[in-house]
XYZ file of C-alpha atoms in Angstrom:
453
model
C 13.640 11.146 -13.649
C 10.475 9.256 -14.561
C 7.660 10.979 -16.440
C 4.753 8.691 -15.637
C 5.695 6.393 -12.751
C 5.815 7.612 -9.162
C 6.614 5.767 -5.941
C 3.744 3.333 -6.482
C 2.922 3.021 -10.164
C 1.199 5.724 -12.181
C -1.397 7.775 -10.351
C -3.455 10.930 -10.798
C -6.904 12.411 -11.140
C -9.182 10.218 -13.244
C -9.634 11.333 -16.871
C -6.802 13.854 -16.449
C -3.219 13.248 -17.550
C -1.722 10.778 -16.839
C -4.864 8.871 -15.812
C -6.461 8.986 -19.255
C -7.554 6.251 -21.678
C -4.863 7.436 -24.088
C -2.050 6.947 -21.547
C -3.485 3.589 -20.469
C -3.496 2.443 -24.102
C 0.114 3.587 -24.489
C 1.108 1.809 -21.290
C -0.533 -1.416 -22.438
C 1.361 -1.352 -25.724
C 4.687 -0.424 -24.131
C 4.546 -2.809 -21.164
C 3.132 -5.556 -23.365
C 5.996 -5.241 -25.833
C 8.565 -5.175 -23.024
C 7.303 -8.355 -21.361
C 6.667 -10.220 -24.615
C 9.683 -12.502 -24.736
C 9.910 -15.927 -26.337
C 7.436 -17.789 -28.529
C 4.883 -18.831 -25.893
C 1.428 -17.278 -25.517
C 2.007 -14.293 -23.253
C -0.482 -13.574 -20.472
C -1.271 -10.490 -18.385
C -3.560 -10.589 -15.327
C -5.645 -7.427 -14.858
C -7.501 -6.540 -11.651
C -9.027 -3.368 -10.248
C -10.694 -1.881 -7.222
C -14.260 -0.558 -7.190
C -13.868 3.023 -8.379
C -15.916 4.307 -11.306
C -13.009 5.045 -13.637
C -11.624 1.517 -13.363
C -13.636 0.280 -16.329
C -12.452 3.127 -18.547
C -8.795 2.415 -17.831
C -9.218 -1.357 -17.897
C -10.628 -1.395 -21.422
C -7.862 0.896 -22.679
C -5.179 -1.259 -21.099
C -6.752 -4.368 -22.621
C -6.658 -2.765 -26.067
C -2.982 -1.948 -25.621
C -2.012 -5.383 -24.326
C -3.902 -7.317 -26.981
C -2.471 -5.119 -29.727
C 0.985 -5.987 -28.366
C 0.128 -9.678 -28.644
C -0.638 -10.452 -25.003
C -3.585 -12.538 -23.824
C -5.520 -10.813 -21.049
C -7.153 -12.441 -18.031
C -9.471 -10.036 -16.196
C -10.400 -10.816 -12.593
C -12.661 -7.876 -11.709
C -12.497 -6.258 -8.268
C -9.712 -7.931 -6.283
C -7.114 -6.806 -3.721
C -3.738 -5.626 -4.946
C -1.942 -8.530 -3.210
C -4.239 -10.959 -5.035
C -2.888 -9.689 -8.362
C 0.695 -10.204 -7.237
C -0.168 -13.708 -6.046
C -2.100 -14.646 -9.193
C 0.564 -13.304 -11.538
C 3.102 -15.649 -10.020
C 0.746 -18.588 -9.466
C -0.605 -18.486 -13.023
C 2.908 -18.040 -14.447
C 1.732 -14.917 -16.197
C 4.204 -12.530 -17.792
C 2.750 -9.435 -16.163
C 0.181 -8.351 -13.583
C -1.767 -5.079 -13.489
C -3.793 -3.532 -10.677
C -5.958 -0.495 -11.420
C -6.278 1.412 -8.152
C -5.490 4.632 -6.338
C -5.269 2.772 -3.039
C -6.460 5.021 -0.184
C -7.304 8.035 -2.387
C -10.813 9.238 -3.226
C -12.725 7.792 -6.187
C -11.852 10.848 -8.283
C -8.279 9.520 -8.490
C -7.003 6.332 -10.022
C -3.710 4.584 -10.680
C -2.022 1.638 -12.355
C 0.425 -0.708 -10.604
C 2.467 -3.288 -12.495
C 3.815 -6.621 -11.241
C 6.526 -8.685 -12.891
C 6.356 -12.451 -13.511
C 7.639 -13.062 -9.967
C 4.642 -11.237 -8.494
C 6.709 -8.312 -7.194
C 6.374 -4.674 -8.243
C 8.688 -3.549 -11.014
C 12.155 -2.158 -10.418
C 12.882 1.469 -11.319
C 15.006 0.394 -14.287
C 12.118 -1.589 -15.785
C 9.699 1.315 -15.327
C 12.172 3.631 -17.075
C 12.446 1.222 -20.009
C 8.642 1.059 -20.298
C 8.503 4.868 -20.258
C 11.011 5.025 -23.108
C 8.714 2.834 -25.170
C 5.695 4.967 -24.233
C 7.511 8.048 -25.492
C 8.427 6.288 -28.741
C 5.423 4.029 -29.211
C 5.777 4.259 -32.987
C 8.868 2.069 -32.710
C 6.812 -0.807 -31.267
C 6.108 -3.184 -34.113
C 2.427 -4.060 -34.472
C 1.817 -7.797 -34.206
C 0.175 -9.503 -37.186
C -3.553 -10.270 -36.913
C -2.939 -13.912 -36.010
C -0.932 -12.842 -32.930
C -3.419 -10.326 -31.491
C -4.128 -11.250 -27.884
C -7.293 -12.871 -26.613
C -9.360 -11.713 -23.638
C -11.060 -13.923 -21.068
C -12.615 -13.451 -17.634
C -10.899 -15.454 -14.916
C -13.721 -16.338 -12.526
C -11.743 -18.237 -9.891
C -9.426 -15.397 -8.848
C -11.139 -14.375 -5.634
C -11.536 -17.964 -4.465
C -7.857 -18.686 -5.037
C -6.872 -15.581 -3.084
C -9.150 -16.472 -0.160
C -7.537 -19.907 0.057
C -4.029 -18.414 -0.133
C -4.847 -15.949 2.641
C -6.371 -18.621 4.874
C -3.227 -20.723 4.433
C -1.332 -17.967 6.276
C -3.418 -18.657 9.395
C -2.141 -21.548 11.561
C -4.158 -24.660 10.796
C -4.377 -25.691 14.453
C -6.121 -22.423 15.380
C -9.679 -21.183 14.849
C -11.396 -17.809 15.073
C -14.427 -19.348 16.786
C -15.829 -17.005 19.433
C -14.034 -13.929 18.099
C -16.239 -10.967 17.157
C -14.625 -8.773 14.514
C -15.709 -5.469 13.003
C -14.297 -5.426 9.473
C -14.315 -2.212 7.421
C -13.559 -2.952 3.767
C -13.595 0.716 2.631
C -16.153 -0.093 -0.096
C -13.109 -1.273 -1.970
C -11.418 -4.277 -3.511
C -11.585 -6.457 -0.389
C -15.325 -6.139 0.142
C -16.032 -9.768 -0.777
C -12.864 -11.710 -0.046
C -12.014 -10.361 3.401
C -15.353 -11.123 5.104
C -15.433 -14.524 3.395
C -11.976 -15.523 4.622
C -12.631 -14.508 8.243
C -16.040 -16.180 8.306
C -14.648 -19.424 6.908
C -12.080 -19.418 9.713
C -14.887 -19.234 12.273
C -15.114 -15.561 13.199
C -18.313 -13.608 13.779
C -17.823 -10.826 11.245
C -19.637 -7.505 11.370
C -18.722 -6.177 7.933
C -19.075 -2.496 7.025
C -17.894 -0.659 3.924
C -19.087 -3.531 1.734
C -21.515 -1.688 -0.560
C -19.381 -0.120 -3.299
C -21.120 2.079 -5.877
C -18.103 3.379 -7.764
C -17.985 6.655 -5.868
C -17.854 5.713 -2.168
C -14.490 3.940 -2.009
C -12.569 5.224 1.053
C -15.391 7.716 1.701
C -15.655 8.143 5.488
C -14.553 4.543 5.889
C -11.519 2.306 5.663
C -8.031 2.639 7.101
C -7.766 6.388 6.460
C -11.109 7.119 8.198
C -11.231 4.641 11.077
C -14.007 6.411 12.969
C -16.719 4.183 11.489
C -14.827 1.078 12.605
C -14.156 2.505 16.074
C -17.791 3.472 16.631
C -19.031 0.033 15.561
C -16.566 -1.726 17.875
C -17.709 0.369 20.830
C -21.387 -0.089 19.955
C -21.224 -3.854 19.573
C -18.552 -4.826 22.079
C -16.422 -6.473 19.402
C -13.031 -7.895 20.328
C -11.215 -6.061 17.534
C -11.744 -3.717 14.621
C -9.925 -4.160 11.309
C -9.966 -1.542 8.550
C -8.594 -2.062 5.047
C -7.984 0.593 2.430
C -9.415 0.751 -1.086
C -7.170 -1.909 -2.589
C -6.802 -3.942 0.635
C -3.013 -3.745 0.816
C -3.154 -1.669 4.004
C -4.546 -2.358 7.476
C -5.287 -0.336 10.588
C -6.575 -2.006 13.754
C -8.451 -0.756 16.780
C -8.624 -2.587 20.095
C -11.721 -3.416 22.141
C -11.559 0.067 23.689
C -11.590 1.797 20.311
C -7.933 2.812 20.442
C -6.235 2.856 17.027
C -3.167 0.656 16.601
C -0.923 1.710 13.724
C 1.426 -0.225 11.499
C 4.448 0.308 13.760
C 2.865 -1.582 16.648
C 1.636 -4.315 14.305
C 5.106 -4.807 12.800
C 6.523 -5.262 16.295
C 3.771 -7.711 17.297
C 4.181 -9.856 14.201
C 7.984 -9.813 14.253
C 8.066 -10.909 17.905
C 5.517 -13.686 17.314
C 7.425 -14.992 14.299
C 10.704 -14.805 16.234
C 9.175 -16.756 19.136
C 7.807 -19.336 16.696
C 11.188 -19.683 14.984
C 9.881 -18.523 11.609
C 11.321 -14.991 11.485
C 13.906 -14.491 8.740
C 16.635 -11.880 8.763
C 16.716 -11.552 12.531
C 14.365 -8.565 12.596
C 12.195 -6.409 10.372
C 12.201 -3.484 7.935
C 10.431 -0.152 8.503
C 10.650 3.293 6.900
C 12.030 6.619 8.026
C 8.489 7.617 9.072
C 8.170 4.853 11.660
C 8.473 5.899 15.286
C 12.051 5.821 16.545
C 10.900 4.086 19.750
C 10.711 0.991 17.546
C 14.503 0.902 17.449
C 14.600 0.569 21.222
C 11.971 -2.191 21.170
C 13.846 -4.243 18.578
C 17.146 -3.773 20.380
C 15.603 -4.883 23.706
C 14.180 -7.952 21.945
C 17.547 -8.844 20.431
C 16.305 -8.158 16.910
C 17.466 -5.773 14.188
C 15.444 -3.001 12.547
C 16.411 -1.729 9.090
C 14.956 1.487 7.687
C 14.209 2.597 4.130
C 12.666 5.500 2.266
C 8.870 5.726 2.319
C 7.045 3.329 0.016
C 6.314 -0.357 0.345
C 8.337 -1.075 -2.807
C 11.468 0.160 -0.994
C 10.574 -1.898 2.038
C 10.161 -4.992 -0.136
C 13.418 -4.317 -1.982
C 15.354 -4.178 1.319
C 13.569 -7.284 2.581
C 14.527 -9.234 -0.520
C 18.139 -8.024 -0.566
C 18.729 -8.670 3.146
C 16.581 -11.736 3.691
C 13.911 -10.247 5.989
C 10.428 -11.778 6.079
C 8.602 -9.001 8.010
C 8.408 -5.343 7.071
C 6.047 -2.455 6.591
C 5.047 1.129 7.124
C 3.406 3.060 9.932
C 0.485 3.717 7.578
C -0.418 0.032 7.633
C 1.311 -1.451 4.586
C 2.558 -4.690 6.135
C 4.620 -7.024 3.970
C 5.090 -10.656 4.958
C 7.116 -12.249 2.179
C 6.515 -15.777 3.461
C 2.939 -15.290 2.246
C 2.743 -12.340 -0.144
C 4.801 -10.258 -2.567
C 3.416 -6.892 -1.490
C 1.456 -5.259 1.328
C -1.505 -7.449 2.273
C -4.079 -6.197 4.774
C -5.936 -9.495 5.109
C -2.847 -11.647 5.672
C -1.497 -9.123 8.190
C -4.853 -9.171 9.994
C -4.697 -12.957 10.217
C -1.286 -12.753 11.903
C -2.691 -10.393 14.535
C -5.773 -12.567 15.014
C -3.543 -15.629 15.471
C -1.781 -13.779 18.299
C -5.165 -13.008 19.876
C -6.186 -16.663 19.789
C -2.847 -18.011 21.033
C -2.471 -15.615 23.947
C -6.116 -15.198 24.981
C -5.490 -11.569 25.973
C -7.392 -8.488 24.823
C -6.019 -6.673 21.806
C -5.273 -3.617 23.966
C -2.640 -5.682 25.788
C -1.374 -7.726 22.873
C -0.659 -4.846 20.524
C 0.807 -2.271 22.915
C 4.365 -3.203 22.098
C 6.136 0.061 22.947
C 5.433 3.588 24.150
C 5.778 5.747 21.040
C 7.819 8.925 21.082
C 5.791 12.072 20.389
C 5.253 12.617 16.666
C 3.571 15.460 14.835
C 2.438 15.024 11.225
C 0.716 17.326 8.758
C 0.104 17.301 5.008
C 0.368 20.524 3.015
C -1.534 20.429 -0.325
C -0.073 22.439 -3.187
C -0.841 23.497 -6.750
C 1.606 24.702 -9.340
C 5.289 24.668 -8.416
C 6.559 22.167 -5.861
C 7.073 24.353 -2.744
C 10.119 22.327 -1.669
C 11.959 23.743 -4.689
C 11.778 27.260 -3.258
C 15.054 28.442 -1.693
C 13.226 30.213 1.149
C 11.433 26.977 2.089
C 14.691 25.065 1.881
C 16.304 27.575 4.245
C 13.502 27.124 6.797
C 13.809 23.330 6.585
C 17.587 23.468 7.073
C 17.216 25.830 10.029
C 14.668 23.598 11.750
C 16.819 20.513 11.159
C 19.782 22.211 12.841
C 17.612 23.285 15.774
C 16.359 19.724 16.268
C 19.797 18.147 16.019
C 20.305 15.887 19.015
C 16.738 16.575 20.238
C 14.565 15.116 17.499
C 14.197 14.768 13.777
C 12.352 16.319 10.858
C 11.186 14.520 7.710
C 9.818 16.637 4.846
C 8.954 14.855 1.618
C 6.628 15.162 -1.353
C 3.979 12.467 -1.531
C 4.368 9.993 -4.353
C 0.612 9.481 -4.638
C -1.014 12.923 -4.343
C -0.048 16.633 -4.613
C 0.892 17.206 -0.986
C 4.087 17.683 0.997
C 4.236 15.550 4.120
C 5.837 16.992 7.256
C 6.764 14.890 10.271
C 8.659 15.880 13.415
C 9.557 13.552 16.254
C 11.287 13.926 19.621
C 10.904 13.631 23.361
C 9.871 17.286 23.796
C 6.366 17.526 22.346
C 6.114 21.322 22.330
C 9.483 21.573 20.575
C 8.484 19.266 17.745
C 5.064 20.884 17.299
C 6.647 24.337 17.022
C 9.274 23.008 14.618
C 6.688 21.360 12.383
C 4.451 24.442 12.443
C 7.316 26.611 11.217
C 7.941 24.319 8.250
C 4.230 23.953 7.481
C 3.724 27.721 7.427
C 6.672 28.159 5.064
C 5.267 25.490 2.760
C 1.785 27.024 2.808
C 3.220 30.389 1.792
C 4.538 28.884 -1.444
C 1.948 26.135 -1.902
C 0.062 27.905 -4.689
C 2.897 29.531 -6.570
C 2.280 29.419 -10.350
C 4.390 27.260 -12.614
C 7.392 29.198 -14.013
C 6.899 30.591 -17.529
C 8.446 28.644 -20.400
C-alpha cells in the first residue's frame, strides 16, 4: 500500500496533507535522490497548470530537487502531455507536473514522469515513498553540487510544434469553425495557437485563468458552456479540455456530447484504415461501454480492457503493442505521438477525420449505439464506506442479481474522496434500480467516523 501516491500521482486539498509545502519539499528530495544516477548534471523539468497553489508547491519542489543536486527547468503553465514530451526530448532525468487535472482549484496534485516521458511504475513510486519516510538517510550534496534553476522559455512553442506534427501535413483546417474550451487551465495558450496555425477559425473560451477559475463551469467536466457556444455560433464542432489538457470531450454541430468511447472507436478505425494502427485494436477500461466490444469485433479489431486510470491503459498499450487507447472520460492516449493522455493531439485526430470525410461530426463520431449506463458518485468523509460489511453485502447481492443481465462497477476514486458507481445493461430500469440500491447503501455509511486508535 502506498502512503502518498494514488492512481495518478499525489493529490489532495491544497495546503492540507499531502498537498503541503512540507510534503512537496520531501518529495523533491526523495525523487531527486532516486533519479540522480551517474556523474552528469541531472535535470528535472517542472510544469504546472493555472491554479493558485501551483506556485507554493513549485517552489517547495524546486528547493527539494536542488538540495538533492538536480538542476531545475521550469516551464510555467503547460499541459501535462507537454511535460512528458519535454522530459524525453530534453533527455531530462525526471519530469514533474503540478496539477489536479479536472478538480476544482482548491485541490492540487503532483505527477511524475520518468526519463522516457512515461508516468512512473508502482515500484518506483514505492521506492520514492520509502525515501520520503526516511529522508534523513538521503545524503545532502555538497555546496558545489547544489542544483541550478532556470526558466525554459521555449517549452510551449516546442509542444505546439509536436502537436501539429500529429496532424497530416496534406490536410488543413481552413474553413472549419471550432469552439474550444480550455477550462481556464494549462492549455489556454497552446491549444488555440495550434488550431489557428493549422487554419481553423477558433472561438476560444475558458482562456482567462485567474488562479481560482480552473474547471469552474467550463472544460470537459462542465461542457454546457461549449455546447451553448456551438449552438449560438453555428460552429462545426466543440472541443473541451480539462485543467491540465490531458482530457478531451467533444460536442457535434447539434450540441450533442461525444464521449471518449466514441472517440476511441473513431480514431482506431481511421488509423486501421490508414494502415497505421498498431496492436490490431485498442485499449479501454472497465468503465467503457460494453457496446464497444461489439463494434471492435464487427470491425475485425481487438479491444483490451484495464482497470480505471490512464496509467493502466498506457501500461497495457506498451506491453501489448497497442497505439490507441483511452477512457470514457476523455483521456485518449496515442503512443505514436504522446506518452500520456493528450487532449490536443486527440482533437487533431478527430479534426483530421472531419476534413478527410467532409461529413458533419454528428455522423462521423456516432460509431456505435451505447448500451444504457447509469453512473453516480457518492462523496464520503471519514471511513471508506466500501470497507463496511453491510455495504459489501449489498454490492454482492446486486452483482448476483445482474449476473447475465448487466454489470456493476463500484470503486473508490483515486483522485477525490468519492465512490464511483456504474451499472450497465440492456434493461435500463433494472440497472437504475440496481445502482440506486448500492448508492443508498453507500450514502448510509458515507460519513461514518474514523475508527478510534
